[in-house]
mmCIF file of C-alpha atoms and ligand atoms in Angstrom:
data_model
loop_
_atom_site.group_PDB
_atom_site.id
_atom_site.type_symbol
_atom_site.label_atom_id
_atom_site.label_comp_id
_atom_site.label_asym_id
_atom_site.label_seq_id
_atom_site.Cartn_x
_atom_site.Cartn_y
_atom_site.Cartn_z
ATOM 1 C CA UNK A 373 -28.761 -22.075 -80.825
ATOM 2 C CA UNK A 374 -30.064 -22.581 -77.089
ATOM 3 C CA UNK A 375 -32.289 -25.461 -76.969
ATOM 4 C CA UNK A 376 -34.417 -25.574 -73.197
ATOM 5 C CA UNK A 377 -37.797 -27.646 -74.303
ATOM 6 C CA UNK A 378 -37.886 -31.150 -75.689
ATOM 7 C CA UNK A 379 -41.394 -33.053 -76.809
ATOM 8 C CA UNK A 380 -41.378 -36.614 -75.648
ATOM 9 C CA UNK A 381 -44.146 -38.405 -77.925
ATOM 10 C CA UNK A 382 -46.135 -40.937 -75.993
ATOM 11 C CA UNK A 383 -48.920 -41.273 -77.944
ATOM 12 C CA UNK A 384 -49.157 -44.572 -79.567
ATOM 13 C CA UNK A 385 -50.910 -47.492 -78.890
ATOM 14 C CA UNK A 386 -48.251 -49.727 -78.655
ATOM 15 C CA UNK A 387 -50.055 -52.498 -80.434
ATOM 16 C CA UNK A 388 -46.513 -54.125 -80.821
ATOM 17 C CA UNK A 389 -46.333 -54.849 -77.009
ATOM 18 C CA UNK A 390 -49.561 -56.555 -76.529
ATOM 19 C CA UNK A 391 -50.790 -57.724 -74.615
ATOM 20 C CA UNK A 392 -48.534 -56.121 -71.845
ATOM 21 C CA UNK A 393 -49.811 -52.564 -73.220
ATOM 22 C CA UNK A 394 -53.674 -53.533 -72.971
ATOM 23 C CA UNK A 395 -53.778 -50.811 -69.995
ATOM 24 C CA UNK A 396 -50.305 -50.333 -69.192
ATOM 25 C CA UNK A 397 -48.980 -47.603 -72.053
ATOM 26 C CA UNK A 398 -45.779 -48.783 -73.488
ATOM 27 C CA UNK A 399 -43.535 -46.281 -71.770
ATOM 28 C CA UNK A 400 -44.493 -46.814 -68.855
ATOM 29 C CA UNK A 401 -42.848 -50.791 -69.384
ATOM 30 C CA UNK A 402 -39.969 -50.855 -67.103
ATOM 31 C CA UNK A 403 -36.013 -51.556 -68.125
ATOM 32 C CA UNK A 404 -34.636 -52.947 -64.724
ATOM 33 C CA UNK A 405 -36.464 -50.332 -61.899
ATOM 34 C CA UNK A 406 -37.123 -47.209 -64.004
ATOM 35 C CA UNK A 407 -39.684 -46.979 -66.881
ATOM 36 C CA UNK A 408 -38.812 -46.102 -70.298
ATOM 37 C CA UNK A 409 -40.377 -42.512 -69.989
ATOM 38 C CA UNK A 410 -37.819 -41.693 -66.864
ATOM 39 C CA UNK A 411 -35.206 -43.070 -68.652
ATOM 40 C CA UNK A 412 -35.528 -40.273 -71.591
ATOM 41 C CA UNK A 413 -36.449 -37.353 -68.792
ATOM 42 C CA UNK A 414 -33.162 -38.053 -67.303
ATOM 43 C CA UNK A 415 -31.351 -38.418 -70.725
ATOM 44 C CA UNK A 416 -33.108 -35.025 -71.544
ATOM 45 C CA UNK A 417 -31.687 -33.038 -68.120
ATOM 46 C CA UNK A 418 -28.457 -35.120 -68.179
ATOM 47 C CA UNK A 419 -28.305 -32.552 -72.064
ATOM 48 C CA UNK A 420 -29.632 -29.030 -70.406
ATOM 49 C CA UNK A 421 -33.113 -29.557 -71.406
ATOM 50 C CA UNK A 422 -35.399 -26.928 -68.942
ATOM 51 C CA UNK A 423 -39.054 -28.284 -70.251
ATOM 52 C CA UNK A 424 -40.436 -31.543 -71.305
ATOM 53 C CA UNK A 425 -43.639 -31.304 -73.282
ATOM 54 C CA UNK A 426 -45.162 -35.144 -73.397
ATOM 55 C CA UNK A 427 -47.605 -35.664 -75.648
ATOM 56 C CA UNK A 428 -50.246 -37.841 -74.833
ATOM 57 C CA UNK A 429 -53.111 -40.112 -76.304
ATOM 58 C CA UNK A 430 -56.549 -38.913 -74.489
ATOM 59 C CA UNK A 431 -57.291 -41.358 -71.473
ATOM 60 C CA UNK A 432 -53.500 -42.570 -71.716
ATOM 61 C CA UNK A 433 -51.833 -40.317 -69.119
ATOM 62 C CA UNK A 434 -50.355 -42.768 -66.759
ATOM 63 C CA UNK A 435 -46.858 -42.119 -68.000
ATOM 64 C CA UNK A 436 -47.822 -37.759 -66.810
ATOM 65 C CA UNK A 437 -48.406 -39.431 -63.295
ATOM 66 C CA UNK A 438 -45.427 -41.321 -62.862
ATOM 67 C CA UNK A 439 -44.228 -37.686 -62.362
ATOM 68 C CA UNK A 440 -46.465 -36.093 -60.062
ATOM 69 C CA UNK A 441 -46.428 -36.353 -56.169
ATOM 70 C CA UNK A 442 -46.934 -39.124 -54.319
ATOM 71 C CA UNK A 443 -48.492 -37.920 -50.972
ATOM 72 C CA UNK A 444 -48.988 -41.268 -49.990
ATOM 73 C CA UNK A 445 -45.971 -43.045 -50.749
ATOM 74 C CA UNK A 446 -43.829 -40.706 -49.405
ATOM 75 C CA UNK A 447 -45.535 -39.994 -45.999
ATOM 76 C CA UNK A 448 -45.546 -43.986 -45.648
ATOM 77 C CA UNK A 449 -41.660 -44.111 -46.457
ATOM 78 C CA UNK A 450 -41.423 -41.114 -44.095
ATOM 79 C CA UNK A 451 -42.978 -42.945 -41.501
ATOM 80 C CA UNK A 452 -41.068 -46.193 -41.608
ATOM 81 C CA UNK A 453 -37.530 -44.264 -42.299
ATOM 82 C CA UNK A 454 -37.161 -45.590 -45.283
ATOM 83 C CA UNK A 455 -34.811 -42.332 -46.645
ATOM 84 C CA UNK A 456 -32.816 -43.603 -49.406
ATOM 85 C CA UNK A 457 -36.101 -44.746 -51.033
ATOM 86 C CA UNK A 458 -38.136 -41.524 -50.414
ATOM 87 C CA UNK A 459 -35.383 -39.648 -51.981
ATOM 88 C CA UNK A 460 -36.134 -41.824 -55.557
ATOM 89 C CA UNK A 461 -39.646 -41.022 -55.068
ATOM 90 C CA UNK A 462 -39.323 -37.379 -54.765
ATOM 91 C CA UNK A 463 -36.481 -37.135 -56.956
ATOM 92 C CA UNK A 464 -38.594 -38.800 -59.478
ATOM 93 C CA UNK A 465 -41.252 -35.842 -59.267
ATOM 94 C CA UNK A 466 -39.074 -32.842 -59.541
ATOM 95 C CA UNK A 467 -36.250 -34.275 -62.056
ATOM 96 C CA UNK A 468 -38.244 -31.870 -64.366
ATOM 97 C CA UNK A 469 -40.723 -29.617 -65.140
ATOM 98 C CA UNK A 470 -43.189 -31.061 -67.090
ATOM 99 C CA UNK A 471 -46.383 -30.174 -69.306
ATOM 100 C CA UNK A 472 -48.714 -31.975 -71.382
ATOM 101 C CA UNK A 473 -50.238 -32.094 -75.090
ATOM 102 C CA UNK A 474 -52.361 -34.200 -76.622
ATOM 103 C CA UNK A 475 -53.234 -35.678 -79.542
ATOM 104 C CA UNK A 476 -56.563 -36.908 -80.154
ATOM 105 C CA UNK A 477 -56.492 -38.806 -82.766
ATOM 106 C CA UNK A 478 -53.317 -41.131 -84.230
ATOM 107 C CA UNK A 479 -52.943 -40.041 -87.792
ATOM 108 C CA UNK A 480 -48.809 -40.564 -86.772
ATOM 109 C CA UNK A 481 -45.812 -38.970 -85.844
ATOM 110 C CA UNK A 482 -45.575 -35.872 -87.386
ATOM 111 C CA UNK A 483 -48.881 -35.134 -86.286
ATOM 112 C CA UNK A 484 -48.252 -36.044 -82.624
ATOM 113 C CA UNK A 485 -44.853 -33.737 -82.746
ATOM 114 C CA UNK A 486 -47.836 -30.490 -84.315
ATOM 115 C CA UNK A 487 -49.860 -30.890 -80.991
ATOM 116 C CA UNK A 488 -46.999 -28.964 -79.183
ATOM 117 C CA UNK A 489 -46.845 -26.732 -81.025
ATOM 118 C CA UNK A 490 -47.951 -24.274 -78.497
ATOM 119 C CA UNK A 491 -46.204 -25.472 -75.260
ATOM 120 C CA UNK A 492 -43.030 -24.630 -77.463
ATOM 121 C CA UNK A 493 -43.507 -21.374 -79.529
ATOM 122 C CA UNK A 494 -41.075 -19.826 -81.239
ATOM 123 C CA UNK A 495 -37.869 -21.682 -80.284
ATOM 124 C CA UNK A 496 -35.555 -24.935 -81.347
ATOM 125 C CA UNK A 497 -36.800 -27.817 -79.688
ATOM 126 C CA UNK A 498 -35.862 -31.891 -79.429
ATOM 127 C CA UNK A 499 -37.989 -34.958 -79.735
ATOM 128 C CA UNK A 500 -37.156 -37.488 -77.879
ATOM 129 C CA UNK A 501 -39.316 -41.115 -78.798
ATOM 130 C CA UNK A 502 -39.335 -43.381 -76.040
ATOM 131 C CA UNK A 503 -39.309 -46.423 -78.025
ATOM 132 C CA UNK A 504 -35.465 -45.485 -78.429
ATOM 133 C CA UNK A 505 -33.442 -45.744 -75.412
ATOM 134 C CA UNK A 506 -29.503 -44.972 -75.321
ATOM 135 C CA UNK A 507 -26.708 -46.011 -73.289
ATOM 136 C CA UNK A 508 -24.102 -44.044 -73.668
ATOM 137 C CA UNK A 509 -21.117 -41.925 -72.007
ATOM 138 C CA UNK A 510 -22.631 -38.767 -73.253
ATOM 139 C CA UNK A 511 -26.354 -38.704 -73.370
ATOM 140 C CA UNK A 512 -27.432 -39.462 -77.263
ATOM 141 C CA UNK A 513 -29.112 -35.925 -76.927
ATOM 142 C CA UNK A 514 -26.329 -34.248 -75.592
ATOM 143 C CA UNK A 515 -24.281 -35.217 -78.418
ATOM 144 C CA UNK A 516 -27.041 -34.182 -80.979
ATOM 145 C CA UNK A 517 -27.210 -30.491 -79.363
ATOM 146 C CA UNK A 518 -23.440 -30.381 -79.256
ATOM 147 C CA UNK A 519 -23.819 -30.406 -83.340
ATOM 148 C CA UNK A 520 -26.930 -28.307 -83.591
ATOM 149 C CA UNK A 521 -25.142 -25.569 -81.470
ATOM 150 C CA UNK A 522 -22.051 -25.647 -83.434
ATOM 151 C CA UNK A 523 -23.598 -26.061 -87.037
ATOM 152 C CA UNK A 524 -26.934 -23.320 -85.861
ATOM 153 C CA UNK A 525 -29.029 -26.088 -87.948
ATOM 154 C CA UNK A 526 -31.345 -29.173 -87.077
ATOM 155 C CA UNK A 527 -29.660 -32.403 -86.523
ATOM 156 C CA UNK A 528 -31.234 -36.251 -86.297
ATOM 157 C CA UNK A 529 -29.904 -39.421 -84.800
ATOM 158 C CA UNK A 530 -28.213 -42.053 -87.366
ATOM 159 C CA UNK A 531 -27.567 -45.002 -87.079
ATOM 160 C CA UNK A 532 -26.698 -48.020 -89.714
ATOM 161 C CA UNK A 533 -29.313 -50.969 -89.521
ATOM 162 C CA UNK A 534 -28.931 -54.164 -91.797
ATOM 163 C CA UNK A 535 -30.929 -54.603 -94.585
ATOM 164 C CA UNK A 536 -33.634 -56.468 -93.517
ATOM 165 C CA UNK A 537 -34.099 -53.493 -91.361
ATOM 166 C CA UNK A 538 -34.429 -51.067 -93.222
ATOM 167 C CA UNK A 539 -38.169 -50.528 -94.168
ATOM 168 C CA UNK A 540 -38.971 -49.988 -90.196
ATOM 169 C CA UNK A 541 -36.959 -46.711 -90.345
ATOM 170 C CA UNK A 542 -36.890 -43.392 -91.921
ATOM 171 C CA UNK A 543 -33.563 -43.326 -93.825
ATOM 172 C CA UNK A 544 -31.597 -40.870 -95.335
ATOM 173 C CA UNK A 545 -29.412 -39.837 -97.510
ATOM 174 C CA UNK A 546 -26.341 -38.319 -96.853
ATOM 175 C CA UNK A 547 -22.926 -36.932 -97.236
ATOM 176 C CA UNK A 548 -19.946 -36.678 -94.954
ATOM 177 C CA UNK A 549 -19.251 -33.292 -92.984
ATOM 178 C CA UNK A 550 -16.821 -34.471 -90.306
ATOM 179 C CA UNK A 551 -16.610 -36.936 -87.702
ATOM 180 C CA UNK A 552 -19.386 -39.168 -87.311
ATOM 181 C CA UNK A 553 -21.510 -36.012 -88.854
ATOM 182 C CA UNK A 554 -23.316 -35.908 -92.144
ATOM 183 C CA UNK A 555 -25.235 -33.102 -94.307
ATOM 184 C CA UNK A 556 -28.681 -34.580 -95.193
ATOM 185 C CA UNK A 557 -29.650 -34.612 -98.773
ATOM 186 C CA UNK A 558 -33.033 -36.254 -98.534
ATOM 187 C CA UNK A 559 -34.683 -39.126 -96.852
ATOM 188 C CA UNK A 560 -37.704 -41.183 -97.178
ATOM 189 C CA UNK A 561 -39.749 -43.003 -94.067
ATOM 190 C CA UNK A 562 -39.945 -46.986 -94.400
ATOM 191 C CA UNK A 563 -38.459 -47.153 -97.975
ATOM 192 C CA UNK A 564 -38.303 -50.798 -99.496
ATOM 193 C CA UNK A 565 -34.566 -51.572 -99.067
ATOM 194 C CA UNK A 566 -34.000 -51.884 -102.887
ATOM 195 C CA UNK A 567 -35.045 -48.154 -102.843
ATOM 196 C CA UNK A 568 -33.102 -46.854 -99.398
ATOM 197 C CA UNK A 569 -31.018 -44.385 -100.389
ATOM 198 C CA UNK A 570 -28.507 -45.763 -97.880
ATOM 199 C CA UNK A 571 -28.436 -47.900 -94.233
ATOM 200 C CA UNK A 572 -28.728 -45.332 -92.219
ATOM 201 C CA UNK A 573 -31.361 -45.021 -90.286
ATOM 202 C CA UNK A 574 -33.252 -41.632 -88.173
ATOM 203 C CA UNK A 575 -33.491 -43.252 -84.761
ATOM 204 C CA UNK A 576 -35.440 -41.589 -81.917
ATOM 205 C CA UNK A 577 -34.008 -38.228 -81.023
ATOM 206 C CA UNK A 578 -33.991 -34.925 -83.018
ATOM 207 C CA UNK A 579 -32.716 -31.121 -82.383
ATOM 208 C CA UNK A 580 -35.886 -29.165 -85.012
ATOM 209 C CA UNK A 581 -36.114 -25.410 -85.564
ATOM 210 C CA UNK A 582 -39.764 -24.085 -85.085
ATOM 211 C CA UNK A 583 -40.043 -23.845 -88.692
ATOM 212 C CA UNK A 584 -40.705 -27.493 -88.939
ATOM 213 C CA UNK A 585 -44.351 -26.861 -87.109
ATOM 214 C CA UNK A 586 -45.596 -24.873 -90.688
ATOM 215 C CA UNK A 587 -44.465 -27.748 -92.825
ATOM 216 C CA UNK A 588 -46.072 -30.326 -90.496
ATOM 217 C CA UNK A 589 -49.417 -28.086 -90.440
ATOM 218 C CA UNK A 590 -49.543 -28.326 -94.478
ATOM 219 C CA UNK A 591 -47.915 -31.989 -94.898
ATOM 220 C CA UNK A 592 -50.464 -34.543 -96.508
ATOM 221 C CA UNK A 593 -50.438 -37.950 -94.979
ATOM 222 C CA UNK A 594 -47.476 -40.309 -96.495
ATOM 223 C CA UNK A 595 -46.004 -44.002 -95.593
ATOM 224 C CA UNK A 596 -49.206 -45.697 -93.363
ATOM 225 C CA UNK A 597 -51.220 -42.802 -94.745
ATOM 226 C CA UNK A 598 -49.952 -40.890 -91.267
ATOM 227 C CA UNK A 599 -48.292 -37.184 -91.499
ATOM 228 C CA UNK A 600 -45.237 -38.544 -90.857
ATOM 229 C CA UNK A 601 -41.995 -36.537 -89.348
ATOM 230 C CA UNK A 602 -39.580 -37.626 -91.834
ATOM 231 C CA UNK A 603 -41.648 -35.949 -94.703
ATOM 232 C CA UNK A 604 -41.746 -32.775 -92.260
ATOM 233 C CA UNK A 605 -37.443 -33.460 -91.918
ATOM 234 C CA UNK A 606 -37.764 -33.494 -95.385
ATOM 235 C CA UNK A 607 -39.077 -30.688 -96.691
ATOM 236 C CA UNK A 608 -36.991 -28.531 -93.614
ATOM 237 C CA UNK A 609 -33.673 -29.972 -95.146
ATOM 238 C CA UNK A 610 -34.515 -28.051 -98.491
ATOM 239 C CA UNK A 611 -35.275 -25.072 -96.869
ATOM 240 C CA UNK A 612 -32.118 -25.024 -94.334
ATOM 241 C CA UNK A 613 -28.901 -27.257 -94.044
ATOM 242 C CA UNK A 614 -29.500 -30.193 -91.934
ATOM 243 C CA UNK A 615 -27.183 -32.838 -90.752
ATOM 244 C CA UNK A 616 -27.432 -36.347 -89.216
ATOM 245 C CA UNK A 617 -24.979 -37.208 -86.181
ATOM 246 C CA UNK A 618 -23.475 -41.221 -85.942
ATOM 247 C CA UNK A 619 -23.750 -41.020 -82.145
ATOM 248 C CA UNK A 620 -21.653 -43.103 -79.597
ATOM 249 C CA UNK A 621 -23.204 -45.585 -77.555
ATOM 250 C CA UNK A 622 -25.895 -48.415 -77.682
ATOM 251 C CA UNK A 623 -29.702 -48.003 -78.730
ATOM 252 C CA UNK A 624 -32.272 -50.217 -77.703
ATOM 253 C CA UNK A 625 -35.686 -50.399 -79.713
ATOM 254 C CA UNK A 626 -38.462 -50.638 -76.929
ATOM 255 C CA UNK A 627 -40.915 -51.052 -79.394
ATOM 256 C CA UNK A 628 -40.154 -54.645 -80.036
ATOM 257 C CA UNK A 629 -40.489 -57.866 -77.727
ATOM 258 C CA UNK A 630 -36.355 -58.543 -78.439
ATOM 259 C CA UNK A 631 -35.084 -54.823 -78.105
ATOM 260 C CA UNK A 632 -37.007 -54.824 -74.344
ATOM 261 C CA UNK A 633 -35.283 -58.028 -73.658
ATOM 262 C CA UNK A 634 -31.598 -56.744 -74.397
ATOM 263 C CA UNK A 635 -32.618 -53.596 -72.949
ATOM 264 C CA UNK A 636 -32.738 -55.441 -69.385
ATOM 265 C CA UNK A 637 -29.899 -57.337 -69.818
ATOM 266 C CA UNK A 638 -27.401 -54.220 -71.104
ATOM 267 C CA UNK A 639 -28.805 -52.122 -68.386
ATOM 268 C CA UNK A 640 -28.989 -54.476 -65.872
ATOM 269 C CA UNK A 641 -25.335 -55.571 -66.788
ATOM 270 C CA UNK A 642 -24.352 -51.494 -66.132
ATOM 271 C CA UNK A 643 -25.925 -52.249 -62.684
ATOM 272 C CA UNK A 644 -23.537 -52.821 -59.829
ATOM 273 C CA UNK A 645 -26.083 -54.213 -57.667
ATOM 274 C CA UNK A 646 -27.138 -56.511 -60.350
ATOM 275 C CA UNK A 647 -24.288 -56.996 -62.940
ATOM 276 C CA UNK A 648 -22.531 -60.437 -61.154
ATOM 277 C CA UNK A 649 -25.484 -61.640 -60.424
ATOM 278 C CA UNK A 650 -26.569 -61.530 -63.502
ATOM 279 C CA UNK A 651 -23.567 -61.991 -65.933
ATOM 280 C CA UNK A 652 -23.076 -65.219 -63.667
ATOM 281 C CA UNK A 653 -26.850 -66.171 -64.336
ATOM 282 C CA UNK A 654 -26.825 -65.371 -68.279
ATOM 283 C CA UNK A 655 -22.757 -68.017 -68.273
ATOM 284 C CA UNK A 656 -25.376 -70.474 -66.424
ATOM 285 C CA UNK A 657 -28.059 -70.418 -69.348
ATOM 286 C CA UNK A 658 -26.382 -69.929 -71.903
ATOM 287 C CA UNK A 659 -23.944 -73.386 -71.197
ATOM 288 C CA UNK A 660 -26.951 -75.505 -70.110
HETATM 289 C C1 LIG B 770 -40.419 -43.620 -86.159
HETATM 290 C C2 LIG B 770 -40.072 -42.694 -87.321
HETATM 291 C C3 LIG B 770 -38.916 -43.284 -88.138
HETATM 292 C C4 LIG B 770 -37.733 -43.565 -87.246
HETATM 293 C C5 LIG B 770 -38.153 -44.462 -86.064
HETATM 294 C C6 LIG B 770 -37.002 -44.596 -85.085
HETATM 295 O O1 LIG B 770 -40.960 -44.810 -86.685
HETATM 296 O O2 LIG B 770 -41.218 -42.508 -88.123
HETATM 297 O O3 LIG B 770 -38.537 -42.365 -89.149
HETATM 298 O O4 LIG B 770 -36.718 -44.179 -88.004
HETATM 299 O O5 LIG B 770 -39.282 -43.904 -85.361
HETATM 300 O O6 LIG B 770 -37.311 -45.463 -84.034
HETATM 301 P P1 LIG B 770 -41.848 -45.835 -85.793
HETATM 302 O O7 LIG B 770 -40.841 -46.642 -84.994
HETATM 303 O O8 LIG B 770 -42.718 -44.991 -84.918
HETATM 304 O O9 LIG B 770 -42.596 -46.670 -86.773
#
């Protein structure tokens, strides 16, 4: 299986974020000097993606034009020499190429992941959420295609969350099929922790065959009453073997006031410009 195209969803609201997402979509929020959406690009080239599809809410494109050219910026960098920076700049608006989809209205995840539907055709393709951010040795991706590519099947993101965590994720159930990997048996999105079939949670990143599009087209709205992914993931795993991969490395939940805050401080701590500085800042605090 050759996977080129992911779909970055960028379509919510971000009502968890407010007010800082009044105008400013979430994505856009920055972790140290990059915003969340350039943070998943990268993670998506650093794996061999070709094409990034973001979808979109209408009037909520700002995260499309932190990728375009900056004519401006760069002639006034130019001008004052200012090379290392121009490089970032450009850089920035050629890491990828890049299209657009939208959805117009938010009736949820599943639905968001339909709208691009054209831009990818008749291919595998990953989604990439930009809530979820990854540091790790190998990109989070990376290690998801590695399975897909080896098992020919779709593979999801796990990860084990505590209890009182479990009804914010879509969690599955699961058996063990080697290391860190597991064949999928079912799964249910936002299930009351009594009735979780286990702690492991789907986190943001997923390698889907194009089937999935036909099962999101005739899903009925679940959890929220949104046509959710995980029912799509669902009804895929009984047509096909799926499996979920434990990946290696850290994830950071954007969508939430804490997971932004430890996002700065484990990137910033990665930072070599930044990480004295700042480990001898966080000592200072943390003893006063
Ligand atoms: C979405 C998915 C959920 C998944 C989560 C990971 O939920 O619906 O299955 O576990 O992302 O971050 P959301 O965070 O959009 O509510």
């Amino acid at each position: 299986m050759k996977v080129r195209k992911a779909v970055v969803v960028a379509a919510g609201l971000g009502t968890r974020m407010l007010p800082a997402t009044r105008v400013i979509p979430k994505e856009i929020l920055p972790v140290v000097d990059r915003p969340a959406i350039q943070i998943v690009v990268e993670e998506a080239v650093a794996s061999g993606i070709e094409e990034i599809v973001i979808v979109v809410a209408p009037g909520r494109s700002l995260v499309l034009d932190h990728f375009a050219p900056v004519a401006d910026l760069e002639r006034h960098l130019e001008e004052r020499g200012k090379h290392d920076l121009l490089a970032v700049v450009r850089s920035t608006g050629t890491m990828a190429r890049i299209t657009r989809a939208h959805q117009h209205q938010p009736l949820g995840l599943g639905h968001a992941v339909l709208q691009a539907r054209a831009a990818i055709g008749d291919e595998p393709f990953a989604v990439m959420l930009p809530d979820d951010i990854f540091d790790s040795e190998r990109p989070c991706l990376r290690q998801l295609l590695d399975v897909a590519e080896a098992r020919e099947a779709p593979v999801v993101a796990l990860m084990r969350v505590a209890p009182q965590d479990i009804s914010k994720y879509g969690i599955v159930e699961a058996a063990p099929a080697g290391e860190r990997l597991y064949r999928l048996t079912g799964m249910v999105e936002k299930p009351e922790p009594s009735k979780a079939p286990s702690d492991f949670a789907i986190v943001g990143r997923y390698v889907l065959t194009p089937d999935i599009f036909t099962l999101l087209a005739e899903g009925k709205p679940g959890a929220g009453g949104e046509i959710q992914l995980t029912d799509g993931l669902l009804a895929l795993s009984r047509r096909r073997p799926m499996y979920g991969c434990e990946f290696i490395g850290t994830r950071y939940d954007l969508g939430d006031r804490f997971g932004l805050m430890t996002a700065q401080i484990g990137f910033g701590l990665k930072r070599p410009d930044l990480a004295d500085r700042l480990r001898a800042y966080l000592r200072t605090v943390i003893s006063a």
